[in-house]
PDB file of C-alpha atoms in Angstrom:
ATOM      1  CA  UNK A   1       8.821  29.440  -1.520  1.00  0.00           C
ATOM      2  CA  UNK A   2      11.167  31.662   1.005  1.00  0.00           C
ATOM      3  CA  UNK A   3      10.141  31.391   4.676  1.00  0.00           C
ATOM      4  CA  UNK A   4       9.229  35.156   5.221  1.00  0.00           C
ATOM      5  CA  UNK A   5       5.909  36.568   3.563  1.00  0.00           C
ATOM      6  CA  UNK A   6       7.453  39.491   2.198  1.00  0.00           C
ATOM      7  CA  UNK A   7      10.364  37.903   0.420  1.00  0.00           C
ATOM      8  CA  UNK A   8       8.236  34.978  -0.876  1.00  0.00           C
ATOM      9  CA  UNK A   9       6.073  37.753  -2.496  1.00  0.00           C
ATOM     10  CA  UNK A  10       9.182  39.648  -3.516  1.00  0.00           C
ATOM     11  CA  UNK A  11      10.518  36.925  -5.437  1.00  0.00           C
ATOM     12  CA  UNK A  12       7.636  36.174  -7.834  1.00  0.00           C
ATOM     13  CA  UNK A  13       7.412  37.814 -11.259  1.00  0.00           C
ATOM     14  CA  UNK A  14       5.700  40.963 -11.717  1.00  0.00           C
ATOM     15  CA  UNK A  15       3.146  39.761 -13.694  1.00  0.00           C
ATOM     16  CA  UNK A  16       2.253  37.082 -11.111  1.00  0.00           C
ATOM     17  CA  UNK A  17       2.533  39.736  -8.371  1.00  0.00           C
ATOM     18  CA  UNK A  18      -0.016  41.639 -10.016  1.00  0.00           C
ATOM     19  CA  UNK A  19      -2.165  38.980 -10.774  1.00  0.00           C
ATOM     20  CA  UNK A  20      -2.742  37.561  -7.325  1.00  0.00           C
ATOM     21  CA  UNK A  21      -2.751  41.279  -6.067  1.00  0.00           C
ATOM     22  CA  UNK A  22      -6.459  40.937  -7.949  1.00  0.00           C
ATOM     23  CA  UNK A  23      -7.041  37.857  -5.916  1.00  0.00           C
ATOM     24  CA  UNK A  24      -6.312  34.238  -5.153  1.00  0.00           C
ATOM     25  CA  UNK A  25      -9.509  32.484  -6.255  1.00  0.00           C
ATOM     26  CA  UNK A  26     -11.156  31.303  -9.087  1.00  0.00           C
ATOM     27  CA  UNK A  27     -10.452  28.658 -11.186  1.00  0.00           C
ATOM     28  CA  UNK A  28      -9.443  30.376 -14.357  1.00  0.00           C
ATOM     29  CA  UNK A  29      -7.668  32.911 -12.645  1.00  0.00           C
ATOM     30  CA  UNK A  30      -5.425  30.718 -10.493  1.00  0.00           C
ATOM     31  CA  UNK A  31      -4.767  28.095 -13.604  1.00  0.00           C
ATOM     32  CA  UNK A  32      -3.658  31.156 -15.882  1.00  0.00           C
ATOM     33  CA  UNK A  33      -0.988  32.413 -13.208  1.00  0.00           C
ATOM     34  CA  UNK A  34       0.279  29.102 -13.150  1.00  0.00           C
ATOM     35  CA  UNK A  35       1.006  28.679 -16.527  1.00  0.00           C
ATOM     36  CA  UNK A  36       2.736  31.358 -16.674  1.00  0.00           C
ATOM     37  CA  UNK A  37       5.254  29.987 -13.854  1.00  0.00           C
ATOM     38  CA  UNK A  38       5.809  26.318 -15.696  1.00  0.00           C
ATOM     39  CA  UNK A  39       9.191  27.846 -17.342  1.00  0.00           C
ATOM     40  CA  UNK A  40      10.396  30.125 -14.730  1.00  0.00           C
ATOM     41  CA  UNK A  41      12.432  27.852 -12.621  1.00  0.00           C
ATOM     42  CA  UNK A  42      12.041  25.564  -9.907  1.00  0.00           C
ATOM     43  CA  UNK A  43      10.891  27.722  -7.125  1.00  0.00           C
ATOM     44  CA  UNK A  44       8.392  29.466  -9.440  1.00  0.00           C
ATOM     45  CA  UNK A  45       7.385  25.565 -10.563  1.00  0.00           C
ATOM     46  CA  UNK A  46       6.373  24.773  -6.823  1.00  0.00           C
ATOM     47  CA  UNK A  47       4.126  27.887  -7.100  1.00  0.00           C
ATOM     48  CA  UNK A  48       2.578  26.986  -9.919  1.00  0.00           C
ATOM     49  CA  UNK A  49       1.494  23.767  -8.313  1.00  0.00           C
ATOM     50  CA  UNK A  50       0.050  25.251  -5.540  1.00  0.00           C
ATOM     51  CA  UNK A  51      -1.720  27.571  -7.693  1.00  0.00           C
ATOM     52  CA  UNK A  52      -2.984  24.512  -9.694  1.00  0.00           C
ATOM     53  CA  UNK A  53      -3.707  23.050  -6.258  1.00  0.00           C
ATOM     54  CA  UNK A  54      -5.995  25.632  -5.360  1.00  0.00           C
ATOM     55  CA  UNK A  55      -7.840  26.096  -8.932  1.00  0.00           C
ATOM     56  CA  UNK A  56      -8.729  22.279  -8.886  1.00  0.00           C
ATOM     57  CA  UNK A  57     -10.255  23.173  -5.110  1.00  0.00           C
ATOM     58  CA  UNK A  58     -12.161  25.823  -6.382  1.00  0.00           C
ATOM     59  CA  UNK A  59     -13.096  23.656  -9.427  1.00  0.00           C
ATOM     60  CA  UNK A  60     -13.371  19.950  -7.987  1.00  0.00           C
ATOM     61  CA  UNK A  61     -14.837  18.552 -10.911  1.00  0.00           C
ATOM     62  CA  UNK A  62     -12.466  20.281 -13.549  1.00  0.00           C
ATOM     63  CA  UNK A  63     -10.403  17.137 -13.463  1.00  0.00           C
ATOM     64  CA  UNK A  64      -8.461  18.951 -16.892  1.00  0.00           C
ATOM     65  CA  UNK A  65      -7.002  21.147 -14.372  1.00  0.00           C
ATOM     66  CA  UNK A  66      -6.055  18.485 -11.887  1.00  0.00           C
ATOM     67  CA  UNK A  67      -4.196  16.096 -14.361  1.00  0.00           C
ATOM     68  CA  UNK A  68      -1.921  19.311 -14.954  1.00  0.00           C
ATOM     69  CA  UNK A  69      -0.728  18.387 -11.416  1.00  0.00           C
ATOM     70  CA  UNK A  70       0.822  15.055 -12.707  1.00  0.00           C
ATOM     71  CA  UNK A  71       2.025  16.772 -16.207  1.00  0.00           C
ATOM     72  CA  UNK A  72       5.327  17.131 -17.686  1.00  0.00           C
ATOM     73  CA  UNK A  73       5.610  20.653 -16.486  1.00  0.00           C
ATOM     74  CA  UNK A  74       5.789  19.925 -13.015  1.00  0.00           C
ATOM     75  CA  UNK A  75       8.117  16.566 -13.289  1.00  0.00           C
ATOM     76  CA  UNK A  76      11.246  17.082 -11.155  1.00  0.00           C
ATOM     77  CA  UNK A  77       9.081  18.594  -8.292  1.00  0.00           C
ATOM     78  CA  UNK A  78       8.887  16.518  -4.873  1.00  0.00           C
ATOM     79  CA  UNK A  79       6.253  14.239  -4.971  1.00  0.00           C
ATOM     80  CA  UNK A  80       2.652  15.300  -3.682  1.00  0.00           C
ATOM     81  CA  UNK A  81       1.495  13.950  -0.188  1.00  0.00           C
ATOM     82  CA  UNK A  82       0.292  10.266  -0.542  1.00  0.00           C
ATOM     83  CA  UNK A  83      -3.436  10.806  -0.809  1.00  0.00           C
ATOM     84  CA  UNK A  84      -3.680  13.484  -3.383  1.00  0.00           C
ATOM     85  CA  UNK A  85      -0.773  11.814  -5.370  1.00  0.00           C
ATOM     86  CA  UNK A  86      -2.951   8.544  -5.659  1.00  0.00           C
ATOM     87  CA  UNK A  87      -5.891  10.613  -6.645  1.00  0.00           C
ATOM     88  CA  UNK A  88      -4.088  12.295  -9.559  1.00  0.00           C
ATOM     89  CA  UNK A  89      -2.788   9.300 -10.754  1.00  0.00           C
ATOM     90  CA  UNK A  90      -6.350   7.839 -11.037  1.00  0.00           C
ATOM     91  CA  UNK A  91      -7.839  11.124 -12.906  1.00  0.00           C
ATOM     92  CA  UNK A  92      -7.011   9.981 -16.660  1.00  0.00           C
ATOM     93  CA  UNK A  93      -9.459   7.276 -16.289  1.00  0.00           C
ATOM     94  CA  UNK A  94     -12.003   9.509 -15.471  1.00  0.00           C
ATOM     95  CA  UNK A  95     -11.892  12.143 -18.144  1.00  0.00           C
ATOM     96  CA  UNK A  96     -12.612  11.953 -21.695  1.00  0.00           C
ATOM     97  CA  UNK A  97     -13.460  14.776 -23.954  1.00  0.00           C
ATOM     98  CA  UNK A  98     -15.737  14.409 -26.456  1.00  0.00           C
ATOM     99  CA  UNK A  99     -15.613  14.353 -30.170  1.00  0.00           C
ATOM    100  CA  UNK A 100     -16.165  17.952 -31.618  1.00  0.00           C
ATOM    101  CA  UNK A 101     -19.012  16.670 -33.557  1.00  0.00           C
ATOM    102  CA  UNK A 102     -20.719  16.123 -30.490  1.00  0.00           C
ATOM    103  CA  UNK A 103     -23.869  18.335 -30.486  1.00  0.00           C
ATOM    104  CA  UNK A 104     -24.559  18.384 -26.494  1.00  0.00           C
ATOM    105  CA  UNK A 105     -24.538  22.174 -26.386  1.00  0.00           C
ATOM    106  CA  UNK A 106     -27.538  23.892 -27.659  1.00  0.00           C
ATOM    107  CA  UNK A 107     -26.871  27.450 -27.806  1.00  0.00           C
ATOM    108  CA  UNK A 108     -29.399  29.681 -26.126  1.00  0.00           C
ATOM    109  CA  UNK A 109     -31.522  26.784 -25.073  1.00  0.00           C
ATOM    110  CA  UNK A 110     -30.905  25.586 -21.371  1.00  0.00           C
ATOM    111  CA  UNK A 111     -33.403  23.152 -21.132  1.00  0.00           C
ATOM    112  CA  UNK A 112     -32.142  21.020 -24.136  1.00  0.00           C
ATOM    113  CA  UNK A 113     -28.612  21.449 -22.933  1.00  0.00           C
ATOM    114  CA  UNK A 114     -29.453  20.339 -19.694  1.00  0.00           C
ATOM    115  CA  UNK A 115     -31.220  17.187 -21.202  1.00  0.00           C
ATOM    116  CA  UNK A 116     -28.285  16.570 -23.340  1.00  0.00           C
ATOM    117  CA  UNK A 117     -25.920  16.595 -20.381  1.00  0.00           C
ATOM    118  CA  UNK A 118     -27.945  13.879 -18.599  1.00  0.00           C
ATOM    119  CA  UNK A 119     -28.417  11.730 -21.429  1.00  0.00           C
ATOM    120  CA  UNK A 120     -24.767  11.524 -22.062  1.00  0.00           C
ATOM    121  CA  UNK A 121     -23.996  11.363 -17.950  1.00  0.00           C
ATOM    122  CA  UNK A 122     -26.444   8.387 -18.420  1.00  0.00           C
ATOM    123  CA  UNK A 123     -24.399   6.680 -20.900  1.00  0.00           C
ATOM    124  CA  UNK A 124     -21.084   7.554 -19.527  1.00  0.00           C
ATOM    125  CA  UNK A 125     -21.358   7.771 -16.074  1.00  0.00           C
ATOM    126  CA  UNK A 126     -17.434   7.095 -15.418  1.00  0.00           C
ATOM    127  CA  UNK A 127     -16.913  10.325 -17.436  1.00  0.00           C
ATOM    128  CA  UNK A 128     -16.213  13.234 -15.277  1.00  0.00           C
ATOM    129  CA  UNK A 129     -16.339  15.712 -18.524  1.00  0.00           C
ATOM    130  CA  UNK A 130     -20.083  15.395 -18.294  1.00  0.00           C
ATOM    131  CA  UNK A 131     -20.588  15.842 -14.727  1.00  0.00           C
ATOM    132  CA  UNK A 132     -18.043  18.686 -14.653  1.00  0.00           C
ATOM    133  CA  UNK A 133     -20.209  20.709 -17.690  1.00  0.00           C
ATOM    134  CA  UNK A 134     -23.358  19.922 -15.864  1.00  0.00           C
ATOM    135  CA  UNK A 135     -22.218  21.379 -12.735  1.00  0.00           C
ATOM    136  CA  UNK A 136     -20.339  24.204 -14.225  1.00  0.00           C
ATOM    137  CA  UNK A 137     -24.003  25.274 -15.937  1.00  0.00           C
ATOM    138  CA  UNK A 138     -25.771  24.283 -12.857  1.00  0.00           C
ATOM    139  CA  UNK A 139     -24.014  26.926 -10.819  1.00  0.00           C
ATOM    140  CA  UNK A 140     -24.426  29.638 -13.591  1.00  0.00           C
ATOM    141  CA  UNK A 141     -28.172  29.003 -13.777  1.00  0.00           C
ATOM    142  CA  UNK A 142     -28.381  28.292  -9.668  1.00  0.00           C
ATOM    143  CA  UNK A 143     -30.212  25.511 -10.985  1.00  0.00           C
ATOM    144  CA  UNK A 144     -29.511  23.733  -7.398  1.00  0.00           C
ATOM    145  CA  UNK A 145     -31.716  20.467  -8.202  1.00  0.00           C
ATOM    146  CA  UNK A 146     -28.913  19.437 -11.256  1.00  0.00           C
ATOM    147  CA  UNK A 147     -26.118  20.731  -8.790  1.00  0.00           C
ATOM    148  CA  UNK A 148     -27.542  18.323  -6.039  1.00  0.00           C
ATOM    149  CA  UNK A 149     -27.747  15.614  -8.643  1.00  0.00           C
ATOM    150  CA  UNK A 150     -24.137  15.967  -9.426  1.00  0.00           C
ATOM    151  CA  UNK A 151     -23.233  15.169  -5.953  1.00  0.00           C
ATOM    152  CA  UNK A 152     -25.248  12.253  -5.441  1.00  0.00           C
ATOM    153  CA  UNK A 153     -22.793   9.555  -3.878  1.00  0.00           C
ATOM    154  CA  UNK A 154     -25.069   6.750  -5.358  1.00  0.00           C
ATOM    155  CA  UNK A 155     -23.565   8.045  -9.157  1.00  0.00           C
ATOM    156  CA  UNK A 156     -19.652   8.274  -8.021  1.00  0.00           C
ATOM    157  CA  UNK A 157     -16.928   6.114  -8.026  1.00  0.00           C
ATOM    158  CA  UNK A 158     -15.425   5.500  -4.961  1.00  0.00           C
ATOM    159  CA  UNK A 159     -12.128   6.135  -6.083  1.00  0.00           C
ATOM    160  CA  UNK A 160     -13.281   9.828  -6.532  1.00  0.00           C
ATOM    161  CA  UNK A 161     -14.693  10.332  -3.296  1.00  0.00           C
ATOM    162  CA  UNK A 162     -12.448  13.153  -2.167  1.00  0.00           C
ATOM    163  CA  UNK A 163     -13.805  15.214  -5.228  1.00  0.00           C
ATOM    164  CA  UNK A 164     -17.330  14.531  -4.677  1.00  0.00           C
ATOM    165  CA  UNK A 165     -16.541  15.646  -0.861  1.00  0.00           C
ATOM    166  CA  UNK A 166     -14.909  18.847  -1.816  1.00  0.00           C
ATOM    167  CA  UNK A 167     -17.955  19.839  -4.178  1.00  0.00           C
ATOM    168  CA  UNK A 168     -20.481  18.580  -2.174  1.00  0.00           C
ATOM    169  CA  UNK A 169     -19.345  21.493   0.876  1.00  0.00           C
ATOM    170  CA  UNK A 170     -19.573  23.873  -1.985  1.00  0.00           C
ATOM    171  CA  UNK A 171     -22.988  22.866  -2.489  1.00  0.00           C
ATOM    172  CA  UNK A 172     -24.389  22.625   0.872  1.00  0.00           C
ATOM    173  CA  UNK A 173     -22.655  26.031   1.662  1.00  0.00           C
ATOM    174  CA  UNK A 174     -24.626  27.549  -1.267  1.00  0.00           C
ATOM    175  CA  UNK A 175     -27.910  26.350   0.036  1.00  0.00           C
ATOM    176  CA  UNK A 176     -27.074  27.632   3.634  1.00  0.00           C
ATOM    177  CA  UNK A 177     -26.118  24.451   5.121  1.00  0.00           C
ATOM    178  CA  UNK A 178     -22.678  25.569   6.485  1.00  0.00           C
ATOM    179  CA  UNK A 179     -22.832  22.544   9.303  1.00  0.00           C
ATOM    180  CA  UNK A 180     -23.332  20.089   6.718  1.00  0.00           C
ATOM    181  CA  UNK A 181     -20.531  21.870   4.646  1.00  0.00           C
ATOM    182  CA  UNK A 182     -18.119  21.798   7.418  1.00  0.00           C
ATOM    183  CA  UNK A 183     -18.665  18.079   7.977  1.00  0.00           C
ATOM    184  CA  UNK A 184     -18.001  17.524   4.136  1.00  0.00           C
ATOM    185  CA  UNK A 185     -14.639  19.222   4.659  1.00  0.00           C
ATOM    186  CA  UNK A 186     -13.715  17.261   7.636  1.00  0.00           C
ATOM    187  CA  UNK A 187     -14.202  14.106   5.946  1.00  0.00           C
ATOM    188  CA  UNK A 188     -12.319  14.983   3.219  1.00  0.00           C
ATOM    189  CA  UNK A 189      -9.040  15.552   5.175  1.00  0.00           C
ATOM    190  CA  UNK A 190      -6.112  16.417   3.453  1.00  0.00           C
ATOM    191  CA  UNK A 191      -6.784  15.093   0.061  1.00  0.00           C
ATOM    192  CA  UNK A 192      -6.586  18.612  -1.588  1.00  0.00           C
ATOM    193  CA  UNK A 193      -3.194  19.877  -1.093  1.00  0.00           C
ATOM    194  CA  UNK A 194      -3.336  23.339   0.628  1.00  0.00           C
ATOM    195  CA  UNK A 195      -6.992  22.748   1.510  1.00  0.00           C
ATOM    196  CA  UNK A 196      -9.917  25.249   1.131  1.00  0.00           C
ATOM    197  CA  UNK A 197      -8.733  27.954   3.474  1.00  0.00           C
ATOM    198  CA  UNK A 198     -11.678  30.106   2.459  1.00  0.00           C
ATOM    199  CA  UNK A 199     -14.219  27.546   2.138  1.00  0.00           C
ATOM    200  CA  UNK A 200     -14.004  26.351   5.620  1.00  0.00           C
ATOM    201  CA  UNK A 201     -13.586  29.935   7.159  1.00  0.00           C
ATOM    202  CA  UNK A 202     -17.080  30.754   5.343  1.00  0.00           C
ATOM    203  CA  UNK A 203     -18.274  27.788   6.820  1.00  0.00           C
ATOM    204  CA  UNK A 204     -16.976  28.694  10.395  1.00  0.00           C
ATOM    205  CA  UNK A 205     -18.193  32.359  10.156  1.00  0.00           C
ATOM    206  CA  UNK A 206     -21.865  31.172   9.227  1.00  0.00           C
ATOM    207  CA  UNK A 207     -21.843  29.066  12.461  1.00  0.00           C
ATOM    208  CA  UNK A 208     -20.499  32.299  14.592  1.00  0.00           C
ATOM    209  CA  UNK A 209     -17.005  30.443  15.113  1.00  0.00           C
ATOM    210  CA  UNK A 210     -15.250  33.762  14.230  1.00  0.00           C
ATOM    211  CA  UNK A 211     -12.076  33.060  16.070  1.00  0.00           C
ATOM    212  CA  UNK A 212     -11.581  29.724  14.409  1.00  0.00           C
ATOM    213  CA  UNK A 213     -12.324  31.453  11.062  1.00  0.00           C
ATOM    214  CA  UNK A 214      -9.622  33.956  11.521  1.00  0.00           C
ATOM    215  CA  UNK A 215      -7.408  31.661  12.406  1.00  0.00           C
ATOM    216  CA  UNK A 216      -8.394  29.343   9.451  1.00  0.00           C
ATOM    217  CA  UNK A 217      -7.117  32.347   7.400  1.00  0.00           C
ATOM    218  CA  UNK A 218      -4.204  33.083   8.942  1.00  0.00           C
ATOM    219  CA  UNK A 219      -2.891  29.859   8.957  1.00  0.00           C
ATOM    220  CA  UNK A 220      -3.223  29.475   5.421  1.00  0.00           C
ATOM    221  CA  UNK A 221      -1.601  33.036   4.564  1.00  0.00           C
ATOM    222  CA  UNK A 222       1.428  31.886   6.880  1.00  0.00           C
ATOM    223  CA  UNK A 223       1.791  28.696   4.663  1.00  0.00           C
ATOM    224  CA  UNK A 224       1.070  30.496   1.428  1.00  0.00           C
ATOM    225  CA  UNK A 225       1.781  33.657   1.477  1.00  0.00           C
ATOM    226  CA  UNK A 226       0.279  34.494  -2.025  1.00  0.00           C
ATOM    227  CA  UNK A 227      -3.352  34.020  -0.804  1.00  0.00           C
ATOM    228  CA  UNK A 228      -4.183  37.680  -0.899  1.00  0.00           C
ATOM    229  CA  UNK A 229      -7.712  37.113  -0.901  1.00  0.00           C
ATOM    230  CA  UNK A 230      -7.673  35.135   2.549  1.00  0.00           C
ATOM    231  CA  UNK A 231      -5.065  37.883   3.890  1.00  0.00           C
ATOM    232  CA  UNK A 232      -7.491  40.795   3.131  1.00  0.00           C
ATOM    233  CA  UNK A 233     -10.389  38.459   4.685  1.00  0.00           C
ATOM    234  CA  UNK A 234      -8.641  37.795   7.726  1.00  0.00           C
ATOM    235  CA  UNK A 235      -7.674  41.572   8.210  1.00  0.00           C
ATOM    236  CA  UNK A 236     -11.282  42.227   7.795  1.00  0.00           C
ATOM    237  CA  UNK A 237     -12.109  39.930  10.675  1.00  0.00           C
ATOM    238  CA  UNK A 238      -9.418  40.957  12.826  1.00  0.00           C
ATOM    239  CA  UNK A 239     -10.035  44.829  12.461  1.00  0.00           C
ATOM    240  CA  UNK A 240     -13.817  44.318  12.670  1.00  0.00           C
ATOM    241  CA  UNK A 241     -14.133  45.897   9.075  1.00  0.00           C
ATOM    242  CA  UNK A 242     -16.728  43.375   8.141  1.00  0.00           C
ATOM    243  CA  UNK A 243     -19.001  44.346  10.747  1.00  0.00           C
ATOM    244  CA  UNK A 244     -18.886  47.988  10.366  1.00  0.00           C
ATOM    245  CA  UNK A 245     -21.578  49.945   8.468  1.00  0.00           C
ATOM    246  CA  UNK A 246     -21.024  53.756   7.399  1.00  0.00           C
ATOM    247  CA  UNK A 247     -22.294  56.395   4.857  1.00  0.00           C
ATOM    248  CA  UNK A 248     -20.871  55.476   1.630  1.00  0.00           C
ATOM    249  CA  UNK A 249     -19.081  58.954   0.697  1.00  0.00           C
ATOM    250  CA  UNK A 250     -20.078  60.222  -2.630  1.00  0.00           C
ATOM    251  CA  UNK A 251     -22.503  59.194  -5.023  1.00  0.00           C
ATOM    252  CA  UNK A 252     -23.608  55.053  -5.466  1.00  0.00           C
ATOM    253  CA  UNK A 253     -24.429  53.268  -8.807  1.00  0.00           C
ATOM    254  CA  UNK A 254     -25.624  49.698  -8.509  1.00  0.00           C
ATOM    255  CA  UNK A 255     -25.095  48.137 -12.030  1.00  0.00           C
ATOM    256  CA  UNK A 256     -26.431  44.943 -13.294  1.00  0.00           C
ATOM    257  CA  UNK A 257     -26.128  42.853 -16.309  1.00  0.00           C
ATOM    258  CA  UNK A 258     -28.891  39.890 -17.281  1.00  0.00           C
ATOM    259  CA  UNK A 259     -30.070  37.736 -19.667  1.00  0.00           C
ATOM    260  CA  UNK A 260     -32.880  35.291 -19.344  1.00  0.00           C
ATOM    261  CA  UNK A 261     -32.596  35.116 -15.565  1.00  0.00           C
ATOM    262  CA  UNK A 262     -36.069  36.725 -14.705  1.00  0.00           C
ATOM    263  CA  UNK A 263     -36.496  34.925 -11.011  1.00  0.00           C
ATOM    264  CA  UNK A 264     -32.728  35.733 -10.142  1.00  0.00           C
ATOM    265  CA  UNK A 265     -33.145  39.294 -11.252  1.00  0.00           C
ATOM    266  CA  UNK A 266     -36.495  40.000  -9.231  1.00  0.00           C
ATOM    267  CA  UNK A 267     -34.451  38.024  -6.196  1.00  0.00           C
ATOM    268  CA  UNK A 268     -31.768  40.398  -6.616  1.00  0.00           C
ATOM    269  CA  UNK A 269     -33.847  43.589  -7.082  1.00  0.00           C
ATOM    270  CA  UNK A 270     -36.126  42.507  -3.861  1.00  0.00           C
ATOM    271  CA  UNK A 271     -32.944  42.158  -1.634  1.00  0.00           C
ATOM    272  CA  UNK A 272     -31.767  45.551  -2.568  1.00  0.00           C
ATOM    273  CA  UNK A 273     -34.901  47.218  -1.839  1.00  0.00           C
ATOM    274  CA  UNK A 274     -35.218  45.467   1.214  1.00  0.00           C
ATOM    275  CA  UNK A 275     -31.400  46.270   2.321  1.00  0.00           C
ATOM    276  CA  UNK A 276     -30.294  49.745   4.165  1.00  0.00           C
ATOM    277  CA  UNK A 277     -28.386  50.815   0.710  1.00  0.00           C
ATOM    278  CA  UNK A 278     -30.660  54.022   0.654  1.00  0.00           C
ATOM    279  CA  UNK A 279     -30.440  54.725   3.997  1.00  0.00           C
ATOM    280  CA  UNK A 280     -26.490  54.756   4.006  1.00  0.00           C
ATOM    281  CA  UNK A 281     -26.006  55.986   0.255  1.00  0.00           C
ATOM    282  CA  UNK A 282     -28.921  58.556  -0.331  1.00  0.00           C
ATOM    283  CA  UNK A 283     -29.704  59.103  -3.872  1.00  0.00           C
ATOM    284  CA  UNK A 284     -27.996  55.538  -5.162  1.00  0.00           C
ATOM    285  CA  UNK A 285     -29.333  54.472  -8.551  1.00  0.00           C
ATOM    286  CA  UNK A 286     -30.075  51.112 -10.134  1.00  0.00           C
ATOM    287  CA  UNK A 287     -29.094  50.464 -13.620  1.00  0.00           C
ATOM    288  CA  UNK A 288     -30.304  47.180 -15.285  1.00  0.00           C
ATOM    289  CA  UNK A 289     -28.848  46.236 -18.375  1.00  0.00           C
ATOM    290  CA  UNK A 290     -30.963  43.579 -20.306  1.00  0.00           C
ATOM    291  CA  UNK A 291     -29.271  41.813 -22.970  1.00  0.00           C
ATOM    292  CA  UNK A 292     -32.194  40.647 -25.135  1.00  0.00           C
ATOM    293  CA  UNK A 293     -34.024  38.094 -22.709  1.00  0.00           C
ATOM    294  CA  UNK A 294     -36.583  36.323 -23.957  1.00  0.00           C
ATOM    295  CA  UNK A 295     -38.164  35.205 -20.606  1.00  0.00           C
ATOM    296  CA  UNK A 296     -39.942  37.247 -17.991  1.00  0.00           C
ATOM    297  CA  UNK A 297     -37.203  39.604 -17.819  1.00  0.00           C
ATOM    298  CA  UNK A 298     -38.885  42.694 -19.166  1.00  0.00           C
ATOM    299  CA  UNK A 299     -42.074  42.466 -16.980  1.00  0.00           C
ATOM    300  CA  UNK A 300     -39.708  42.110 -13.490  1.00  0.00           C
ATOM    301  CA  UNK A 301     -38.351  45.484 -14.784  1.00  0.00           C
ATOM    302  CA  UNK A 302     -41.121  46.872 -15.607  1.00  0.00           C
ATOM    303  CA  UNK A 303     -42.772  46.182 -12.185  1.00  0.00           C
ATOM    304  CA  UNK A 304     -39.517  47.109  -9.967  1.00  0.00           C
ATOM    305  CA  UNK A 305     -39.377  50.446 -12.155  1.00  0.00           C
ATOM    306  CA  UNK A 306     -42.784  51.291 -10.601  1.00  0.00           C
ATOM    307  CA  UNK A 307     -41.292  50.442  -6.995  1.00  0.00           C
ATOM    308  CA  UNK A 308     -38.030  52.262  -7.133  1.00  0.00           C
ATOM    309  CA  UNK A 309     -38.974  55.328  -9.585  1.00  0.00           C
ATOM    310  CA  UNK A 310     -36.595  57.780 -11.015  1.00  0.00           C
ATOM    311  CA  UNK A 311     -33.991  55.683  -9.024  1.00  0.00           C
ATOM    312  CA  UNK A 312     -33.982  53.231 -11.637  1.00  0.00           C
ATOM    313  CA  UNK A 313     -33.274  52.880 -15.165  1.00  0.00           C
TER     314      UNK A 313
END
């Protein structure tokens, strides 16, 4: 890409600029933007590879995304650095999609789905498809015990150690263990092209190392001007906007959508009640849409409706 950030940005197709202006994080988002660049020329193909690398770092167990880095759409580009290049070449042996007739997914039944995933992972421990599926669902359900099992080093091939370390850092940070997450990233080194500047910066911020976090984000944007989310975060840190607390102009509505997540909903509403929301946004309203939950969600809603009164719907 061009060396000057504004020239690099202006060289991108309009659809790509529009997509990146919404953010530079998220596996599906980044992989989708990369797909739109494959046939747009060598400069755009190089960016497509950067976006795929970032998508892989966001969801390290998704080896289907990672394998695209060695696919025909990116042939003819300069080779990846040696550590990630070796890793990408090894991935096909660890990714086998099950037959369409496999009944591991039990619609609406998390416990059966969970048990089915663990059963298949025990039968095919080297098939990362099962581990990736369990990892994704664990995060959706906030099942941190299952998440921890998916990154247990005892069950991993040594070849995939970088993938495990990246996922471990994400898991540890989600558990509030910023120092351990940062240690995992340090052990990982440069195996993920472009690294994970947002993840590293968040670890540093939680450890009180604000200047270092700002530097990580600034260097990431200079190296890859398409990193809009990192640019916005860096700008907030430099300006101090992330630490500002001010009255919210106008009216405020907090909208929540839920289905069978009674514990998480209860925790969210408790956090809102304990926050300064109503102090800084007088008259704020809470709206919860329950999509037919069959767990304890109705009881949670009834309890909090009594607590919030007319501010709750």
